[in-house]
Amino acid sequence: MKILVTGGAGFIGSNVVDAYVGAGHDVVVVDNLFSGKRENLNPKAKFYEADIRSKELADIFKAERPEVVNHHAAQISVPASVTDPVFDAEVNVIGLLNLMEVARRSEVRKVIFISSGGAIYGEAEEYPTTEAYPPQPLSPYAIAKAVSENYLSFYSRQYGLDYTVLRYANVYGPRQIPHGEAGVVAIFMDNFLNGTPSTVYHFEDEPRGMTRDYCFVGDIARANLLALEKGSGTAFNIGTTVATHTLDLYNAVYAAARERIEGLNPEFEVPKTGVARAGDLTKSALNAQRARDQLGWAPEVDLETGIKKTLEWRINK
Ligand SMILES: NC(=O)c1ccc[n+]([C@@H]2O[C@H](COP(=O)([O-])OP(=O)(O)OC[C@H]3O[C@@H](n4cnc5c(N)ncnc54)[C@H](O)[C@@H]3O)[C@@H](O)[C@H]2O)c1
């Protein structure tokens, strides 16, 4: 199958490209290298250095005629979306619309859109949160993800363009960068390797800090494979259901680092502490039962194993 992956030079997109190529698909990558890297590109995929907002996109679709579009390209930083909501919307909303307009005029059968279960539910009362919970996006980044899902539904109704939405939890693994939603895994690892102390931010009534649902990127890539044929017109949480406090995550990364990093400063066993930034969600975990039932997806890599794999990649990078 011919699949066009936007953001295929980025952390998650490049892992998805590898999975598609590995399954024998014909893959085209569109990425402007804003945060993506050439070294992440799969050599078997055809690469266009292009912006999803550009007119060039129509020519690429005309030349390549993809059957499925997998949309990972995005402005991914929540704080950056607060500082510059116009830029966030240009990439994450106008970029999506440019892509959908091109897609509906070509022979694209389906669009797989990447949303954020870690962001769009806001401070949810249902926890772990199901897809039925009404989105309460609290940042421009989350607002753009929520509105994008509505646009997908519009294009499906108006033009019969099929779609699946994957609402990721906090994704970590090889090639991750410190600025993304699970960037804290990369930050702790970089600090251990650079001999720099880390800070765990806590809340007044919770010294272990916020909770997040950390999902390994290999499991995420598998969900993208399944979504090629399943999950028509539906949004899916893709997460582990396990809520991990930042301090527990730190301890897990420290345990892996102690085994692998020679001369690790023993003082790092206990992190520094700081007060959480205003606006940080206190908790987030996703119920992924719908993905189990309808996509046949379940996470396979536990946190300890995933951290070891990620550290191994980071050390050998
Ligand atoms: N990392 C997470 O935990 C997480 C969680 C939920 C959702 N997501 C979503 O997953 C997707 C991938 O995120 P990531 O963590 O791999 O980040 P990333 O920054 O590594 O990937 C984004 C990619 O999009 C490209 N890009 C940015 N603007 C572009 C533009 N205008 N035109 C073309 N390409 C452009 C970047 O160069 C990069 O390669 C994003 O949609 C993000 O919102 C990530």
Short mmCIF file of C-alpha atoms and ligand atoms in Angstrom, two decimals:
data_model
loop_
_atom_site.label_atom_id
_atom_site.label_comp_id
_atom_site.label_asym_id
_atom_site.label_seq_id
_atom_site.Cartn_x
_atom_site.Cartn_y
_atom_site.Cartn_z
CA MET A 1 0.00 0.00 0.00
CA LYS A 2 1.23 3.52 -0.79
CA ILE A 3 1.24 5.56 2.44
CA LEU A 4 2.22 9.21 2.82
CA VAL A 5 3.48 10.03 6.33
CA THR A 6 3.74 13.68 7.35
CA GLY A 7 6.28 14.31 10.10
CA GLY A 8 8.08 11.09 9.14
CA ALA A 9 11.46 12.57 10.09
CA GLY A 10 10.28 13.18 13.65
CA PHE A 11 10.44 11.01 16.75
CA ILE A 12 7.16 9.08 16.48
CA GLY A 13 6.58 9.53 12.73
CA SER A 14 9.95 7.95 11.87
CA ASN A 15 9.21 4.93 14.08
CA VAL A 16 5.85 4.57 12.29
CA VAL A 17 7.60 4.83 8.90
CA ASP A 18 9.99 2.03 9.96
CA ALA A 19 7.01 -0.16 10.92
CA TYR A 20 5.22 0.53 7.61
CA VAL A 21 8.37 -0.13 5.57
CA GLY A 22 9.00 -3.29 7.65
CA ALA A 23 5.49 -4.51 6.79
CA GLY A 24 6.26 -4.11 3.08
CA HIS A 25 4.42 -0.83 2.40
CA ASP A 26 5.56 1.82 -0.04
CA VAL A 27 6.18 4.95 2.08
CA VAL A 28 6.51 8.63 1.18
CA VAL A 29 7.58 11.13 3.86
CA VAL A 30 6.70 14.84 3.89
CA ASP A 31 8.56 16.82 6.55
CA ASN A 32 10.00 20.36 6.67
CA LEU A 33 12.64 19.30 9.25
CA PHE A 34 11.38 21.92 11.73
CA SER A 35 12.08 19.50 14.60
CA GLY A 36 12.62 16.31 12.58
CA LYS A 37 16.02 15.02 11.56
CA ARG A 38 17.44 13.62 8.35
CA GLU A 39 19.15 10.84 10.31
CA ASN A 40 15.70 9.55 11.37
CA LEU A 41 14.61 9.01 7.76
CA ASN A 42 14.16 5.43 6.63
CA PRO A 43 16.33 4.98 3.50
CA LYS A 44 13.58 2.93 1.85
CA ALA A 45 11.07 5.78 2.13
CA LYS A 46 10.91 8.58 -0.46
CA PHE A 47 11.51 11.94 1.20
CA TYR A 48 10.08 15.35 0.30
CA GLU A 49 11.43 18.25 2.34
CA ALA A 50 8.21 20.25 2.26
CA ASP A 51 5.84 22.16 4.50
CA ILE A 52 2.32 20.82 5.05
CA ARG A 53 1.08 24.42 4.62
CA SER A 54 2.64 24.78 1.16
CA LYS A 55 1.08 24.68 -2.32
CA GLU A 56 3.75 22.10 -3.22
CA LEU A 57 1.72 19.50 -1.33
CA ALA A 58 -0.74 19.19 -4.24
CA ASP A 59 2.11 18.37 -6.66
CA ILE A 60 3.47 15.74 -4.27
CA PHE A 61 0.06 14.05 -4.03
CA LYS A 62 -0.33 14.21 -7.83
CA ALA A 63 3.04 12.53 -8.31
CA GLU A 64 2.72 9.95 -5.52
CA ARG A 65 -1.05 9.18 -5.38
CA PRO A 66 -1.05 7.79 -1.81
CA GLU A 67 -3.90 5.54 -0.70
CA VAL A 68 -3.51 6.43 2.99
CA VAL A 69 -2.24 9.61 4.66
CA ASN A 70 -0.76 9.31 8.16
CA HIS A 71 -0.55 12.78 9.70
CA HIS A 72 2.13 13.16 12.37
CA ALA A 73 3.54 16.59 11.40
CA ALA A 74 2.77 19.21 14.03
CA GLN A 75 3.97 22.00 16.25
CA ILE A 76 4.29 19.73 19.30
CA SER A 77 5.15 21.98 22.23
CA VAL A 78 2.34 22.88 24.65
CA PRO A 79 4.28 25.86 26.17
CA ALA A 80 5.16 27.14 22.66
CA SER A 81 1.46 27.01 21.77
CA VAL A 82 0.71 29.22 24.78
CA THR A 83 3.45 31.73 23.83
CA ASP A 84 2.53 31.80 20.13
CA PRO A 85 -0.98 30.43 19.51
CA VAL A 86 -1.04 31.91 16.00
CA PHE A 87 1.97 29.87 14.87
CA ASP A 88 0.51 26.78 16.56
CA ALA A 89 -2.77 27.20 14.66
CA GLU A 90 -0.96 27.91 11.38
CA VAL A 91 0.82 24.55 11.53
CA ASN A 92 -1.70 22.45 13.44
CA VAL A 93 -4.99 23.80 12.03
CA ILE A 94 -4.23 25.48 8.67
CA GLY A 95 -1.62 22.79 7.91
CA LEU A 96 -4.22 20.09 8.53
CA LEU A 97 -6.80 21.88 6.35
CA ASN A 98 -4.30 22.26 3.49
CA LEU A 99 -3.59 18.54 3.76
CA MET A 100 -7.29 17.58 3.88
CA GLU A 101 -8.11 19.78 0.86
CA VAL A 102 -5.36 18.11 -1.15
CA ALA A 103 -6.35 14.66 0.12
CA ARG A 104 -10.03 14.99 -0.78
CA ARG A 105 -9.11 16.05 -4.33
CA SER A 106 -6.84 13.02 -4.82
CA GLU A 107 -7.45 9.29 -4.49
CA VAL A 108 -6.75 9.12 -0.75
CA ARG A 109 -8.97 6.49 0.91
CA LYS A 110 -8.17 7.25 4.53
CA VAL A 111 -6.43 9.75 6.83
CA ILE A 112 -4.91 8.59 10.15
CA PHE A 113 -4.74 11.63 12.39
CA ILE A 114 -2.60 11.87 15.51
CA SER A 115 -4.29 13.56 18.43
CA SER A 116 -3.31 13.77 22.07
CA GLY A 117 -5.13 11.90 24.83
CA GLY A 118 -2.59 13.45 27.19
CA ALA A 119 -3.82 16.95 26.31
CA ILE A 120 -7.38 17.11 24.99
CA TYR A 121 -9.24 15.77 28.04
CA GLY A 122 -7.81 18.47 30.29
CA GLU A 123 -8.13 17.87 34.03
CA ALA A 124 -10.59 14.98 33.52
CA GLU A 125 -12.78 13.69 36.34
CA GLU A 126 -12.95 10.23 34.75
CA TYR A 127 -9.60 8.61 35.32
CA PRO A 128 -8.26 6.62 33.45
CA THR A 129 -10.18 8.57 30.84
CA THR A 130 -12.29 6.97 28.08
CA GLU A 131 -12.98 8.44 24.65
CA ALA A 132 -16.56 9.19 25.76
CA TYR A 133 -15.27 11.90 28.10
CA PRO A 134 -15.98 15.32 26.54
CA PRO A 135 -12.70 17.04 25.57
CA GLN A 136 -11.82 20.06 27.72
CA PRO A 137 -8.70 21.33 25.96
CA LEU A 138 -6.79 23.79 28.15
CA SER A 139 -3.97 24.93 25.83
CA PRO A 140 -3.92 26.19 22.22
CA TYR A 141 -2.08 22.94 21.32
CA ALA A 142 -4.93 20.86 22.78
CA ILE A 143 -7.59 23.13 21.24
CA ALA A 144 -6.01 22.62 17.80
CA LYS A 145 -6.00 18.82 18.28
CA ALA A 146 -9.67 18.85 19.34
CA VAL A 147 -10.76 21.05 16.43
CA SER A 148 -8.75 18.89 14.00
CA GLU A 149 -10.79 15.87 15.04
CA ASN A 150 -13.96 17.80 14.18
CA TYR A 151 -12.54 18.69 10.75
CA LEU A 152 -11.84 15.01 10.06
CA SER A 153 -15.42 14.16 10.84
CA PHE A 154 -16.54 16.98 8.50
CA TYR A 155 -14.41 15.69 5.60
CA SER A 156 -15.77 12.20 6.15
CA ARG A 157 -19.39 13.37 6.05
CA GLN A 158 -18.90 15.86 3.21
CA TYR A 159 -16.56 13.93 0.91
CA GLY A 160 -16.61 10.34 2.16
CA LEU A 161 -12.93 10.55 3.16
CA ASP A 162 -12.42 7.87 5.82
CA TYR A 163 -10.35 8.54 8.95
CA THR A 164 -9.10 7.15 12.24
CA VAL A 165 -7.94 9.30 15.16
CA LEU A 166 -5.23 7.97 17.48
CA ARG A 167 -5.14 9.89 20.77
CA TYR A 168 -1.71 9.12 22.15
CA ALA A 169 -0.75 9.04 25.79
CA ASN A 170 2.79 10.29 26.61
CA VAL A 171 5.05 8.58 24.14
CA TYR A 172 8.69 7.74 24.88
CA GLY A 173 11.37 5.67 23.20
CA PRO A 174 14.28 5.81 20.74
CA ARG A 175 14.66 9.14 18.85
CA GLN A 176 12.58 11.07 21.33
CA ILE A 177 13.44 14.71 21.92
CA PRO A 178 13.16 16.56 25.24
CA HIS A 179 10.46 19.00 24.01
CA GLY A 180 7.58 16.55 23.43
CA GLU A 181 4.83 15.42 25.77
CA ALA A 182 6.90 12.64 27.36
CA GLY A 183 10.08 14.70 27.04
CA VAL A 184 10.82 14.12 30.72
CA VAL A 185 12.17 10.63 29.94
CA ALA A 186 14.72 12.15 27.53
CA ILE A 187 15.50 14.97 29.98
CA PHE A 188 16.29 12.58 32.85
CA MET A 189 18.47 10.41 30.58
CA ASP A 190 20.35 13.40 29.15
CA ASN A 191 20.94 14.71 32.68
CA PHE A 192 22.34 11.38 33.89
CA LEU A 193 24.68 11.18 30.89
CA ASN A 194 25.78 14.82 31.22
CA GLY A 195 26.25 14.65 35.00
CA THR A 196 23.55 17.25 35.60
CA PRO A 197 21.03 16.95 38.47
CA SER A 198 17.33 16.60 37.60
CA THR A 199 14.34 18.27 39.22
CA VAL A 200 11.04 16.51 39.96
CA TYR A 201 8.18 19.00 40.20
CA HIS A 202 5.57 18.28 42.83
CA PHE A 203 2.20 19.55 44.01
CA GLU A 204 1.42 20.70 47.53
CA ASP A 205 -0.47 17.50 48.40
CA GLU A 206 1.50 15.09 46.19
CA PRO A 207 5.28 14.97 46.67
CA ARG A 208 5.67 12.36 43.90
CA GLY A 209 4.48 14.91 41.35
CA MET A 210 2.03 14.59 38.48
CA THR A 211 1.00 11.29 36.89
CA ARG A 212 1.29 10.47 33.22
CA ASP A 213 0.57 7.41 31.08
CA TYR A 214 3.90 6.51 29.43
CA CYS A 215 3.54 4.42 26.28
CA PHE A 216 6.49 2.93 24.36
CA VAL A 217 6.89 4.13 20.77
CA GLY A 218 7.06 0.56 19.37
CA ASP A 219 3.56 -0.08 20.72
CA ILE A 220 2.43 3.22 19.21
CA ALA A 221 3.81 2.20 15.80
CA ARG A 222 1.78 -1.03 15.97
CA ALA A 223 -1.43 0.95 16.51
CA ASN A 224 -0.64 2.85 13.29
CA LEU A 225 -0.28 -0.45 11.40
CA LEU A 226 -3.65 -1.68 12.67
CA ALA A 227 -5.34 1.65 11.82
CA LEU A 228 -4.56 1.14 8.12
CA GLU A 229 -7.49 -1.29 7.85
CA LYS A 230 -9.47 -0.88 11.08
CA GLY A 231 -11.10 1.83 13.19
CA SER A 232 -13.06 3.60 10.46
CA GLY A 233 -14.47 7.00 11.57
CA THR A 234 -13.44 6.46 15.20
CA ALA A 235 -11.13 8.00 17.81
CA PHE A 236 -8.99 5.70 19.96
CA ASN A 237 -7.01 6.27 23.11
CA ILE A 238 -3.59 4.68 22.71
CA GLY A 239 -2.06 4.30 26.16
CA THR A 240 -1.29 1.81 28.92
CA THR A 241 -3.90 2.80 31.57
CA VAL A 242 -0.98 2.88 34.05
CA ALA A 243 -0.52 6.22 35.83
CA THR A 244 3.11 6.84 36.77
CA HIS A 245 4.17 9.63 39.12
CA THR A 246 7.16 11.69 37.93
CA LEU A 247 9.19 10.59 40.97
CA ASP A 248 8.51 6.91 40.20
CA LEU A 249 9.54 7.53 36.60
CA TYR A 250 12.73 9.19 37.83
CA ASN A 251 13.48 6.21 40.07
CA ALA A 252 12.94 3.81 37.14
CA VAL A 253 15.26 5.81 34.85
CA TYR A 254 17.82 6.06 37.67
CA ALA A 255 17.72 2.25 38.20
CA ALA A 256 18.38 1.66 34.48
CA ALA A 257 21.11 4.35 34.40
CA ARG A 258 22.88 2.88 37.45
CA GLU A 259 23.34 -0.38 35.55
CA ARG A 260 24.51 1.19 32.29
CA ILE A 261 26.32 4.47 33.02
CA GLU A 262 29.77 4.16 34.52
CA GLY A 263 30.64 6.75 37.14
CA LEU A 264 27.02 7.83 37.64
CA ASN A 265 26.95 10.32 40.51
CA PRO A 266 25.37 8.43 43.48
CA GLU A 267 23.88 11.73 44.69
CA PHE A 268 21.52 11.50 41.72
CA GLU A 269 19.62 8.73 43.51
CA VAL A 270 17.52 11.53 45.01
CA PRO A 271 16.39 14.25 42.57
CA LYS A 272 16.01 17.93 43.35
CA THR A 273 12.46 19.04 43.91
CA GLY A 274 10.56 22.07 42.69
CA VAL A 275 6.99 23.33 42.71
CA ALA A 276 4.98 22.34 39.61
CA ARG A 277 4.39 25.05 37.01
CA ALA A 278 0.95 26.64 36.94
CA GLY A 279 -1.16 24.98 34.25
CA ASP A 280 0.50 21.56 34.42
CA LEU A 281 -2.18 18.86 34.49
CA THR A 282 -1.99 17.02 37.81
CA LYS A 283 -2.92 13.65 36.36
CA SER A 284 -3.46 11.87 33.08
CA ALA A 285 -4.01 8.21 32.17
CA LEU A 286 -5.95 6.71 29.28
CA ASN A 287 -8.40 3.83 29.17
CA ALA A 288 -7.60 2.04 25.89
CA GLN A 289 -10.32 -0.62 25.99
CA ARG A 290 -11.83 0.63 22.72
CA ALA A 291 -8.49 0.08 20.94
CA ARG A 292 -8.35 -3.44 22.40
CA ASP A 293 -11.89 -4.22 21.21
CA GLN A 294 -11.87 -2.59 17.78
CA LEU A 295 -8.24 -2.43 16.64
CA GLY A 296 -7.00 -5.54 18.45
CA TRP A 297 -4.29 -3.35 20.00
CA ALA A 298 -2.74 -3.65 23.45
CA PRO A 299 0.52 -2.30 24.83
CA GLU A 300 3.24 -4.95 25.05
CA VAL A 301 6.27 -3.11 26.44
CA ASP A 302 6.26 -2.29 30.17
CA LEU A 303 7.92 0.85 31.51
CA GLU A 304 11.03 -0.87 32.85
CA THR A 305 11.74 -2.61 29.52
CA GLY A 306 10.91 0.50 27.50
CA ILE A 307 13.25 2.66 29.59
CA LYS A 308 16.08 0.16 29.10
CA LYS A 309 15.54 0.14 25.32
CA THR A 310 15.43 3.94 25.22
CA LEU A 311 18.57 4.32 27.35
CA GLU A 312 20.42 1.83 25.13
CA TRP A 313 19.53 3.92 22.07
CA ARG A 314 20.52 7.15 23.86
CA ILE A 315 23.91 5.74 24.90
CA ASN A 316 24.70 4.42 21.39
CA LYS A 317 23.40 7.51 19.56
N1 LIG B 1 5.43 12.86 21.93
C1 LIG B 1 4.26 12.60 22.52
O1 LIG B 1 4.23 12.12 23.67
C2 LIG B 1 2.96 12.87 21.80
C3 LIG B 1 1.76 12.66 22.49
C4 LIG B 1 0.55 12.89 21.84
C5 LIG B 1 0.55 13.28 20.51
N2 LIG B 1 1.73 13.49 19.86
C6 LIG B 1 1.68 13.91 18.44
O2 LIG B 1 2.46 13.02 17.67
C7 LIG B 1 2.95 13.71 16.52
C8 LIG B 1 4.46 13.54 16.42
O3 LIG B 1 5.09 14.12 17.55
P1 LIG B 1 6.60 13.84 17.98
O4 LIG B 1 6.64 13.74 19.46
O5 LIG B 1 7.15 12.72 17.16
O6 LIG B 1 7.30 15.22 17.61
P2 LIG B 1 8.40 15.61 16.51
O7 LIG B 1 8.64 17.08 16.64
O8 LIG B 1 9.58 14.71 16.60
O9 LIG B 1 7.64 15.32 15.15
C9 LIG B 1 6.93 16.32 14.42
C10 LIG B 1 7.44 16.29 12.99
O10 LIG B 1 6.66 17.21 12.22
C11 LIG B 1 7.55 17.97 11.40
N3 LIG B 1 6.89 19.25 11.10
C12 LIG B 1 6.62 20.26 11.97
N4 LIG B 1 6.02 21.28 11.32
C13 LIG B 1 5.90 20.89 10.01
C14 LIG B 1 5.36 21.51 8.85
N5 LIG B 1 4.82 22.75 8.90
N6 LIG B 1 5.43 20.85 7.66
C15 LIG B 1 6.00 19.61 7.60
N7 LIG B 1 6.51 18.97 8.66
C16 LIG B 1 6.46 19.60 9.86
C17 LIG B 1 8.80 18.13 12.25
O11 LIG B 1 9.95 18.49 11.50
C18 LIG B 1 8.91 16.75 12.89
O12 LIG B 1 9.64 15.86 12.08
C19 LIG B 1 2.49 15.16 16.68
O13 LIG B 1 1.30 15.33 15.95
C20 LIG B 1 2.23 15.28 18.17
O14 LIG B 1 1.29 16.30 18.45
C21 LIG B 1 2.93 13.28 20.46
#
